[in-house]
Amino acid sequence: MASGSGAVSGSAEAAGFGEAAEFGDPAEFAEAAGPADPAGAAEAPVVRGRAERRRTARRAARRRRRSRLREIPLIVVVALVVALVMKTFLVQVFVIPSGSMEQTILIGDRVLVDKFTPWFGAEPERGEVVVFKDPGGWLENQHGAATDGVLLRGAKQVLTFVGLLPSDSEQDLIKRVIGVGGDTVECCDDQGRILLNGKPLDEPYLASGNPPSRQPFKVKVPPGRLWVMGDHRDVSADSRFHMGNPGQGTVPVSGVLGRAFMIAWPVGRVHQLDVPVSLSSVARGPTDPGTARNAVGVDPIPEEPPLVMGVLGILPLVGRRVGRPGR
């Protein structure tokens, strides 16, 4: 009986275990079933997490690419506006196409021109190197036939307007101011020096081997005008060569675009353009209207190509200048 009772009792326990397994506490079932395989249980969630992260990263990359594409037109517009503002009101870069200002400024140099201070009434002073519009008859049109297509021509016109490309219609020149309104400029004294209000000038900026002037002249600069000359006197078609023009070879102050204050390229020639003391220290003459005397016509007149301008002209991104070649 004992053994039978024990068997019955064991069967009951077994039955109880079965009921517990079927209807009992899941925790007891888990404990009874034994420990689970930790490696197998953790592997599936990790794989799903990595895949989800990859999909999220791909979606984020696509969003960034779309965002950049949408931002490009805005960036272009902002860059063009900044370039236009700089060209019009602040600083403009000019590329030198001729040797009329050697050795101070060489062919291919990029000069920075201050267009900001003239807005506050500042006028050019003697000794300053200035960029000015052709006062009339100094330059001849040298436009070649256009060969660009419609789209390329339109793009160039837009970039030229904002100053990112050279203009083929601008008529700008660069020279040094020798006399201002009221001054009397004359060539030359017994030692061959230019006289400014009767005082001989020391001109250390002249090109090597050049005399101050080979053409005699004497002019009283009218008010509001400038007498300008190149530093390379033998090749510069400056005020001396246009004394038969309206203004007697002088340039109106209103036509001055700004003062060239620095050579910005090439790197080895970066320096400030200083004003010679010999010019700035001479007292001004009386500002009564004057007339030119001893004007000398010289034939032939040296060629004077216009400047090439562009805000990005400081960067030699192109191997050659776009526009008219300097001669």
JSON list of C-alpha atoms in Angstrom, two decimals, residues 102-294:
[
{"chain": "A", "resi": 102, "resn": "GLU", "atom": "CA", "xyz": [55.22, 101.00, -64.59]},
{"chain": "A", "resi": 103, "resn": "GLN", "atom": "CA", "xyz": [57.19, 100.52, -62.43]},
{"chain": "A", "resi": 104, "resn": "THR", "atom": "CA", "xyz": [54.64, 101.33, -59.75]},
{"chain": "A", "resi": 105, "resn": "ILE", "atom": "CA", "xyz": [51.98, 99.04, -61.24]},
{"chain": "A", "resi": 106, "resn": "LEU", "atom": "CA", "xyz": [52.86, 96.31, -63.72]},
{"chain": "A", "resi": 107, "resn": "ILE", "atom": "CA", "xyz": [50.86, 94.66, -66.48]},
{"chain": "A", "resi": 108, "resn": "GLY", "atom": "CA", "xyz": [48.62, 91.97, -64.97]},
{"chain": "A", "resi": 109, "resn": "ASP", "atom": "CA", "xyz": [48.64, 93.43, -61.44]},
{"chain": "A", "resi": 110, "resn": "ARG", "atom": "CA", "xyz": [45.32, 93.47, -59.59]},
{"chain": "A", "resi": 111, "resn": "VAL", "atom": "CA", "xyz": [44.69, 96.74, -57.78]},
{"chain": "A", "resi": 112, "resn": "LEU", "atom": "CA", "xyz": [42.07, 97.46, -55.15]},
{"chain": "A", "resi": 113, "resn": "VAL", "atom": "CA", "xyz": [40.16, 100.68, -55.72]},
{"chain": "A", "resi": 114, "resn": "ASP", "atom": "CA", "xyz": [38.41, 102.47, -52.86]},
{"chain": "A", "resi": 115, "resn": "LYS", "atom": "CA", "xyz": [34.93, 103.49, -54.04]},
{"chain": "A", "resi": 116, "resn": "PHE", "atom": "CA", "xyz": [33.64, 104.11, -50.51]},
{"chain": "A", "resi": 117, "resn": "THR", "atom": "CA", "xyz": [35.22, 107.41, -49.43]},
{"chain": "A", "resi": 118, "resn": "PRO", "atom": "CA", "xyz": [34.07, 109.40, -52.49]},
{"chain": "A", "resi": 119, "resn": "TRP", "atom": "CA", "xyz": [30.50, 108.87, -51.27]},
{"chain": "A", "resi": 120, "resn": "PHE", "atom": "CA", "xyz": [31.39, 111.11, -48.32]},
{"chain": "A", "resi": 121, "resn": "GLY", "atom": "CA", "xyz": [32.73, 113.94, -50.47]},
{"chain": "A", "resi": 122, "resn": "ALA", "atom": "CA", "xyz": [36.42, 113.00, -50.45]},
{"chain": "A", "resi": 123, "resn": "GLU", "atom": "CA", "xyz": [38.23, 114.36, -53.52]},
{"chain": "A", "resi": 124, "resn": "PRO", "atom": "CA", "xyz": [41.44, 113.06, -55.10]},
{"chain": "A", "resi": 125, "resn": "GLU", "atom": "CA", "xyz": [44.69, 114.58, -53.86]},
{"chain": "A", "resi": 126, "resn": "ARG", "atom": "CA", "xyz": [48.00, 115.05, -55.61]},
{"chain": "A", "resi": 127, "resn": "GLY", "atom": "CA", "xyz": [50.09, 111.91, -55.80]},
{"chain": "A", "resi": 128, "resn": "GLU", "atom": "CA", "xyz": [47.14, 109.53, -55.53]},
{"chain": "A", "resi": 129, "resn": "VAL", "atom": "CA", "xyz": [46.67, 106.88, -58.19]},
{"chain": "A", "resi": 130, "resn": "VAL", "atom": "CA", "xyz": [43.07, 107.11, -59.40]},
{"chain": "A", "resi": 131, "resn": "VAL", "atom": "CA", "xyz": [40.75, 105.21, -61.73]},
{"chain": "A", "resi": 132, "resn": "PHE", "atom": "CA", "xyz": [38.52, 107.43, -63.84]},
{"chain": "A", "resi": 133, "resn": "LYS", "atom": "CA", "xyz": [36.10, 107.32, -66.74]},
{"chain": "A", "resi": 134, "resn": "ASP", "atom": "CA", "xyz": [37.29, 108.36, -70.16]},
{"chain": "A", "resi": 135, "resn": "PRO", "atom": "CA", "xyz": [36.58, 112.13, -70.20]},
{"chain": "A", "resi": 136, "resn": "GLY", "atom": "CA", "xyz": [36.10, 111.95, -73.95]},
{"chain": "A", "resi": 137, "resn": "GLY", "atom": "CA", "xyz": [38.40, 110.97, -76.80]},
{"chain": "A", "resi": 138, "resn": "TRP", "atom": "CA", "xyz": [41.02, 109.21, -74.70]},
{"chain": "A", "resi": 139, "resn": "LEU", "atom": "CA", "xyz": [39.99, 105.70, -75.71]},
{"chain": "A", "resi": 140, "resn": "GLU", "atom": "CA", "xyz": [38.78, 104.21, -78.91]},
{"chain": "A", "resi": 141, "resn": "ASN", "atom": "CA", "xyz": [36.20, 101.43, -79.03]},
{"chain": "A", "resi": 142, "resn": "GLN", "atom": "CA", "xyz": [37.95, 98.10, -79.48]},
{"chain": "A", "resi": 143, "resn": "HIS", "atom": "CA", "xyz": [34.96, 95.78, -79.33]},
{"chain": "A", "resi": 144, "resn": "GLY", "atom": "CA", "xyz": [35.28, 92.60, -81.34]},
{"chain": "A", "resi": 145, "resn": "ALA", "atom": "CA", "xyz": [32.41, 90.75, -82.93]},
{"chain": "A", "resi": 146, "resn": "ALA", "atom": "CA", "xyz": [30.45, 88.69, -80.42]},
{"chain": "A", "resi": 147, "resn": "THR", "atom": "CA", "xyz": [30.60, 84.93, -81.02]},
{"chain": "A", "resi": 148, "resn": "ASP", "atom": "CA", "xyz": [28.83, 83.70, -77.88]},
{"chain": "A", "resi": 149, "resn": "GLY", "atom": "CA", "xyz": [25.45, 82.01, -78.00]},
{"chain": "A", "resi": 150, "resn": "VAL", "atom": "CA", "xyz": [22.34, 83.58, -76.53]},
{"chain": "A", "resi": 151, "resn": "LEU", "atom": "CA", "xyz": [22.50, 81.76, -73.18]},
{"chain": "A", "resi": 152, "resn": "LEU", "atom": "CA", "xyz": [26.24, 82.32, -72.67]},
{"chain": "A", "resi": 153, "resn": "ARG", "atom": "CA", "xyz": [25.93, 85.96, -73.68]},
{"chain": "A", "resi": 154, "resn": "GLY", "atom": "CA", "xyz": [23.07, 86.47, -71.21]},
{"chain": "A", "resi": 155, "resn": "ALA", "atom": "CA", "xyz": [25.02, 84.80, -68.39]},
{"chain": "A", "resi": 156, "resn": "LYS", "atom": "CA", "xyz": [28.06, 86.98, -69.12]},
{"chain": "A", "resi": 157, "resn": "GLN", "atom": "CA", "xyz": [25.92, 90.11, -69.09]},
{"chain": "A", "resi": 158, "resn": "VAL", "atom": "CA", "xyz": [24.55, 89.24, -65.65]},
{"chain": "A", "resi": 159, "resn": "LEU", "atom": "CA", "xyz": [28.01, 88.49, -64.23]},
{"chain": "A", "resi": 160, "resn": "THR", "atom": "CA", "xyz": [29.42, 91.65, -65.82]},
{"chain": "A", "resi": 161, "resn": "PHE", "atom": "CA", "xyz": [26.62, 93.72, -64.30]},
{"chain": "A", "resi": 162, "resn": "VAL", "atom": "CA", "xyz": [27.49, 92.57, -60.77]},
{"chain": "A", "resi": 163, "resn": "GLY", "atom": "CA", "xyz": [31.23, 92.88, -61.44]},
{"chain": "A", "resi": 164, "resn": "LEU", "atom": "CA", "xyz": [32.24, 89.23, -61.52]},
{"chain": "A", "resi": 165, "resn": "LEU", "atom": "CA", "xyz": [33.39, 89.39, -65.13]},
{"chain": "A", "resi": 166, "resn": "PRO", "atom": "CA", "xyz": [35.22, 92.11, -67.05]},
{"chain": "A", "resi": 167, "resn": "SER", "atom": "CA", "xyz": [33.12, 94.51, -69.05]},
{"chain": "A", "resi": 168, "resn": "ASP", "atom": "CA", "xyz": [33.72, 95.01, -72.75]},
{"chain": "A", "resi": 169, "resn": "SER", "atom": "CA", "xyz": [32.05, 98.42, -72.69]},
{"chain": "A", "resi": 170, "resn": "GLU", "atom": "CA", "xyz": [33.62, 100.14, -69.67]},
{"chain": "A", "resi": 171, "resn": "GLN", "atom": "CA", "xyz": [36.05, 102.93, -70.56]},
{"chain": "A", "resi": 172, "resn": "ASP", "atom": "CA", "xyz": [38.19, 103.28, -67.44]},
{"chain": "A", "resi": 173, "resn": "LEU", "atom": "CA", "xyz": [41.80, 104.44, -67.10]},
{"chain": "A", "resi": 174, "resn": "ILE", "atom": "CA", "xyz": [44.33, 104.64, -64.29]},
{"chain": "A", "resi": 175, "resn": "LYS", "atom": "CA", "xyz": [46.80, 107.50, -63.74]},
{"chain": "A", "resi": 176, "resn": "ARG", "atom": "CA", "xyz": [48.54, 109.48, -61.00]},
{"chain": "A", "resi": 177, "resn": "VAL", "atom": "CA", "xyz": [47.17, 112.89, -60.00]},
{"chain": "A", "resi": 178, "resn": "ILE", "atom": "CA", "xyz": [49.82, 115.58, -60.52]},
{"chain": "A", "resi": 179, "resn": "GLY", "atom": "CA", "xyz": [47.71, 118.74, -60.27]},
{"chain": "A", "resi": 180, "resn": "VAL", "atom": "CA", "xyz": [44.32, 119.66, -58.80]},
{"chain": "A", "resi": 181, "resn": "GLY", "atom": "CA", "xyz": [42.07, 122.67, -59.36]},
{"chain": "A", "resi": 182, "resn": "GLY", "atom": "CA", "xyz": [44.08, 125.91, -59.15]},
{"chain": "A", "resi": 183, "resn": "ASP", "atom": "CA", "xyz": [47.49, 124.28, -59.70]},
{"chain": "A", "resi": 184, "resn": "THR", "atom": "CA", "xyz": [49.85, 125.28, -62.48]},
{"chain": "A", "resi": 185, "resn": "VAL", "atom": "CA", "xyz": [51.73, 122.33, -63.94]},
{"chain": "A", "resi": 186, "resn": "GLU", "atom": "CA", "xyz": [54.64, 122.98, -66.28]},
{"chain": "A", "resi": 187, "resn": "CYS", "atom": "CA", "xyz": [57.41, 121.13, -68.07]},
{"chain": "A", "resi": 188, "resn": "CYS", "atom": "CA", "xyz": [60.15, 121.69, -67.38]},
{"chain": "A", "resi": 189, "resn": "ASP", "atom": "CA", "xyz": [62.89, 123.48, -65.46]},
{"chain": "A", "resi": 190, "resn": "ASP", "atom": "CA", "xyz": [66.57, 123.59, -66.43]},
{"chain": "A", "resi": 191, "resn": "GLN", "atom": "CA", "xyz": [67.10, 120.16, -64.87]},
{"chain": "A", "resi": 192, "resn": "GLY", "atom": "CA", "xyz": [64.17, 118.62, -66.73]},
{"chain": "A", "resi": 193, "resn": "ARG", "atom": "CA", "xyz": [61.87, 118.44, -63.71]},
{"chain": "A", "resi": 194, "resn": "ILE", "atom": "CA", "xyz": [58.10, 119.04, -63.69]},
{"chain": "A", "resi": 195, "resn": "LEU", "atom": "CA", "xyz": [57.16, 122.30, -61.95]},
{"chain": "A", "resi": 196, "resn": "LEU", "atom": "CA", "xyz": [54.09, 122.39, -59.72]},
{"chain": "A", "resi": 197, "resn": "ASN", "atom": "CA", "xyz": [53.13, 125.93, -58.75]},
{"chain": "A", "resi": 198, "resn": "GLY", "atom": "CA", "xyz": [56.70, 126.92, -59.54]},
{"chain": "A", "resi": 199, "resn": "LYS", "atom": "CA", "xyz": [58.30, 124.20, -57.38]},
{"chain": "A", "resi": 200, "resn": "PRO", "atom": "CA", "xyz": [60.26, 121.33, -58.97]},
{"chain": "A", "resi": 201, "resn": "LEU", "atom": "CA", "xyz": [58.95, 117.84, -58.21]},
{"chain": "A", "resi": 202, "resn": "ASP", "atom": "CA", "xyz": [60.97, 114.88, -57.04]},
{"chain": "A", "resi": 203, "resn": "GLU", "atom": "CA", "xyz": [59.33, 111.89, -58.76]},
{"chain": "A", "resi": 204, "resn": "PRO", "atom": "CA", "xyz": [60.90, 108.64, -57.52]},
{"chain": "A", "resi": 205, "resn": "TYR", "atom": "CA", "xyz": [58.00, 106.61, -58.95]},
{"chain": "A", "resi": 206, "resn": "LEU", "atom": "CA", "xyz": [58.97, 107.24, -62.60]},
{"chain": "A", "resi": 207, "resn": "ALA", "atom": "CA", "xyz": [59.88, 104.24, -64.76]},
{"chain": "A", "resi": 208, "resn": "SER", "atom": "CA", "xyz": [63.61, 103.70, -65.14]},
{"chain": "A", "resi": 209, "resn": "GLY", "atom": "CA", "xyz": [65.09, 105.71, -68.01]},
{"chain": "A", "resi": 210, "resn": "ASN", "atom": "CA", "xyz": [62.04, 107.96, -68.39]},
{"chain": "A", "resi": 211, "resn": "PRO", "atom": "CA", "xyz": [62.40, 111.74, -68.12]},
{"chain": "A", "resi": 212, "resn": "PRO", "atom": "CA", "xyz": [59.52, 113.56, -66.40]},
{"chain": "A", "resi": 213, "resn": "SER", "atom": "CA", "xyz": [58.27, 114.59, -69.86]},
{"chain": "A", "resi": 214, "resn": "ARG", "atom": "CA", "xyz": [59.64, 114.84, -73.37]},
{"chain": "A", "resi": 215, "resn": "GLN", "atom": "CA", "xyz": [56.86, 117.27, -74.37]},
{"chain": "A", "resi": 216, "resn": "PRO", "atom": "CA", "xyz": [56.90, 120.83, -73.01]},
{"chain": "A", "resi": 217, "resn": "PHE", "atom": "CA", "xyz": [53.60, 122.13, -71.68]},
{"chain": "A", "resi": 218, "resn": "LYS", "atom": "CA", "xyz": [52.13, 124.55, -69.21]},
{"chain": "A", "resi": 219, "resn": "VAL", "atom": "CA", "xyz": [48.57, 124.39, -67.91]},
{"chain": "A", "resi": 220, "resn": "LYS", "atom": "CA", "xyz": [46.50, 125.99, -65.19]},
{"chain": "A", "resi": 221, "resn": "VAL", "atom": "CA", "xyz": [44.13, 123.28, -63.91]},
{"chain": "A", "resi": 222, "resn": "PRO", "atom": "CA", "xyz": [40.51, 124.53, -63.82]},
{"chain": "A", "resi": 223, "resn": "PRO", "atom": "CA", "xyz": [38.46, 124.09, -60.62]},
{"chain": "A", "resi": 224, "resn": "GLY", "atom": "CA", "xyz": [36.87, 120.67, -60.26]},
{"chain": "A", "resi": 225, "resn": "ARG", "atom": "CA", "xyz": [39.36, 119.02, -62.59]},
{"chain": "A", "resi": 226, "resn": "LEU", "atom": "CA", "xyz": [42.63, 117.06, -62.37]},
{"chain": "A", "resi": 227, "resn": "TRP", "atom": "CA", "xyz": [45.87, 116.90, -64.34]},
{"chain": "A", "resi": 228, "resn": "VAL", "atom": "CA", "xyz": [46.94, 113.24, -64.50]},
{"chain": "A", "resi": 229, "resn": "MET", "atom": "CA", "xyz": [50.07, 111.51, -65.79]},
{"chain": "A", "resi": 230, "resn": "GLY", "atom": "CA", "xyz": [51.32, 107.94, -65.97]},
{"chain": "A", "resi": 231, "resn": "ASP", "atom": "CA", "xyz": [54.46, 106.84, -64.18]},
{"chain": "A", "resi": 232, "resn": "HIS", "atom": "CA", "xyz": [55.84, 105.39, -67.42]},
{"chain": "A", "resi": 233, "resn": "ARG", "atom": "CA", "xyz": [55.86, 108.76, -69.17]},
{"chain": "A", "resi": 234, "resn": "ASP", "atom": "CA", "xyz": [57.19, 107.56, -72.52]},
{"chain": "A", "resi": 235, "resn": "VAL", "atom": "CA", "xyz": [54.22, 105.23, -73.16]},
{"chain": "A", "resi": 236, "resn": "SER", "atom": "CA", "xyz": [51.42, 106.92, -71.22]},
{"chain": "A", "resi": 237, "resn": "ALA", "atom": "CA", "xyz": [48.72, 108.70, -73.24]},
{"chain": "A", "resi": 238, "resn": "ASP", "atom": "CA", "xyz": [47.88, 110.99, -70.33]},
{"chain": "A", "resi": 239, "resn": "SER", "atom": "CA", "xyz": [46.79, 114.63, -69.97]},
{"chain": "A", "resi": 240, "resn": "ARG", "atom": "CA", "xyz": [49.72, 115.87, -72.06]},
{"chain": "A", "resi": 241, "resn": "PHE", "atom": "CA", "xyz": [48.41, 114.16, -75.18]},
{"chain": "A", "resi": 242, "resn": "HIS", "atom": "CA", "xyz": [44.85, 115.45, -74.90]},
{"chain": "A", "resi": 243, "resn": "MET", "atom": "CA", "xyz": [45.34, 119.17, -74.38]},
{"chain": "A", "resi": 244, "resn": "GLY", "atom": "CA", "xyz": [43.40, 119.83, -77.56]},
{"chain": "A", "resi": 245, "resn": "ASN", "atom": "CA", "xyz": [40.34, 118.03, -76.16]},
{"chain": "A", "resi": 246, "resn": "PRO", "atom": "CA", "xyz": [37.59, 119.69, -74.11]},
{"chain": "A", "resi": 247, "resn": "GLY", "atom": "CA", "xyz": [39.01, 120.35, -70.64]},
{"chain": "A", "resi": 248, "resn": "GLN", "atom": "CA", "xyz": [42.52, 120.90, -72.08]},
{"chain": "A", "resi": 249, "resn": "GLY", "atom": "CA", "xyz": [43.63, 117.43, -71.12]},
{"chain": "A", "resi": 250, "resn": "THR", "atom": "CA", "xyz": [42.25, 117.60, -67.58]},
{"chain": "A", "resi": 251, "resn": "VAL", "atom": "CA", "xyz": [39.88, 115.06, -66.03]},
{"chain": "A", "resi": 252, "resn": "PRO", "atom": "CA", "xyz": [36.69, 116.01, -64.16]},
{"chain": "A", "resi": 253, "resn": "VAL", "atom": "CA", "xyz": [36.66, 115.07, -60.49]},
{"chain": "A", "resi": 254, "resn": "SER", "atom": "CA", "xyz": [33.13, 113.75, -61.02]},
{"chain": "A", "resi": 255, "resn": "GLY", "atom": "CA", "xyz": [34.52, 111.13, -63.41]},
{"chain": "A", "resi": 256, "resn": "VAL", "atom": "CA", "xyz": [36.84, 109.60, -60.81]},
{"chain": "A", "resi": 257, "resn": "LEU", "atom": "CA", "xyz": [35.65, 106.16, -59.70]},
{"chain": "A", "resi": 258, "resn": "GLY", "atom": "CA", "xyz": [38.02, 105.85, -56.76]},
{"chain": "A", "resi": 259, "resn": "ARG", "atom": "CA", "xyz": [41.58, 105.73, -55.48]},
{"chain": "A", "resi": 260, "resn": "ALA", "atom": "CA", "xyz": [43.81, 102.72, -56.10]},
{"chain": "A", "resi": 261, "resn": "PHE", "atom": "CA", "xyz": [45.22, 102.03, -52.64]},
{"chain": "A", "resi": 262, "resn": "MET", "atom": "CA", "xyz": [46.77, 98.56, -52.87]},
{"chain": "A", "resi": 263, "resn": "ILE", "atom": "CA", "xyz": [48.20, 95.98, -55.23]},
{"chain": "A", "resi": 264, "resn": "ALA", "atom": "CA", "xyz": [46.48, 92.77, -54.18]},
{"chain": "A", "resi": 265, "resn": "TRP", "atom": "CA", "xyz": [47.94, 90.28, -56.67]},
{"chain": "A", "resi": 266, "resn": "PRO", "atom": "CA", "xyz": [50.34, 88.65, -57.39]},
{"chain": "A", "resi": 267, "resn": "VAL", "atom": "CA", "xyz": [51.27, 87.69, -53.85]},
{"chain": "A", "resi": 268, "resn": "GLY", "atom": "CA", "xyz": [54.89, 88.73, -54.21]},
{"chain": "A", "resi": 269, "resn": "ARG", "atom": "CA", "xyz": [53.84, 92.28, -55.10]},
{"chain": "A", "resi": 270, "resn": "VAL", "atom": "CA", "xyz": [51.17, 92.89, -52.46]},
{"chain": "A", "resi": 271, "resn": "HIS", "atom": "CA", "xyz": [51.77, 96.35, -51.01]},
{"chain": "A", "resi": 272, "resn": "GLN", "atom": "CA", "xyz": [50.08, 99.66, -50.33]},
{"chain": "A", "resi": 273, "resn": "LEU", "atom": "CA", "xyz": [50.24, 102.48, -52.88]},
{"chain": "A", "resi": 274, "resn": "ASP", "atom": "CA", "xyz": [51.56, 105.44, -50.91]},
{"chain": "A", "resi": 275, "resn": "VAL", "atom": "CA", "xyz": [51.27, 109.13, -51.76]},
{"chain": "A", "resi": 276, "resn": "PRO", "atom": "CA", "xyz": [54.66, 110.80, -52.45]},
{"chain": "A", "resi": 277, "resn": "VAL", "atom": "CA", "xyz": [55.48, 113.59, -50.01]},
{"chain": "A", "resi": 278, "resn": "SER", "atom": "CA", "xyz": [56.96, 115.75, -52.80]},
{"chain": "A", "resi": 279, "resn": "LEU", "atom": "CA", "xyz": [53.47, 116.12, -54.30]},
{"chain": "A", "resi": 280, "resn": "SER", "atom": "CA", "xyz": [51.32, 116.30, -51.20]},
{"chain": "A", "resi": 281, "resn": "SER", "atom": "CA", "xyz": [53.48, 118.98, -49.55]},
{"chain": "A", "resi": 282, "resn": "VAL", "atom": "CA", "xyz": [53.14, 121.59, -52.31]},
{"chain": "A", "resi": 283, "resn": "ALA", "atom": "CA", "xyz": [50.73, 124.41, -51.49]},
{"chain": "A", "resi": 284, "resn": "ARG", "atom": "CA", "xyz": [47.71, 124.78, -53.73]},
{"chain": "A", "resi": 285, "resn": "GLY", "atom": "CA", "xyz": [47.51, 127.51, -56.30]},
{"chain": "A", "resi": 286, "resn": "PRO", "atom": "CA", "xyz": [44.62, 130.00, -56.57]},
{"chain": "A", "resi": 287, "resn": "THR", "atom": "CA", "xyz": [41.45, 128.43, -57.96]},
{"chain": "A", "resi": 288, "resn": "ASP", "atom": "CA", "xyz": [40.64, 131.07, -60.58]},
{"chain": "A", "resi": 289, "resn": "PRO", "atom": "CA", "xyz": [39.87, 129.63, -64.02]},
{"chain": "A", "resi": 290, "resn": "GLY", "atom": "CA", "xyz": [43.00, 129.12, -66.11]},
{"chain": "A", "resi": 291, "resn": "THR", "atom": "CA", "xyz": [43.88, 128.25, -69.67]},
{"chain": "A", "resi": 292, "resn": "ALA", "atom": "CA", "xyz": [46.36, 125.87, -71.18]},
{"chain": "A", "resi": 293, "resn": "ARG", "atom": "CA", "xyz": [49.45, 127.34, -72.83]},
{"chain": "A", "resi": 294, "resn": "ASN", "atom": "CA", "xyz": [52.21, 125.85, -74.91]}
]
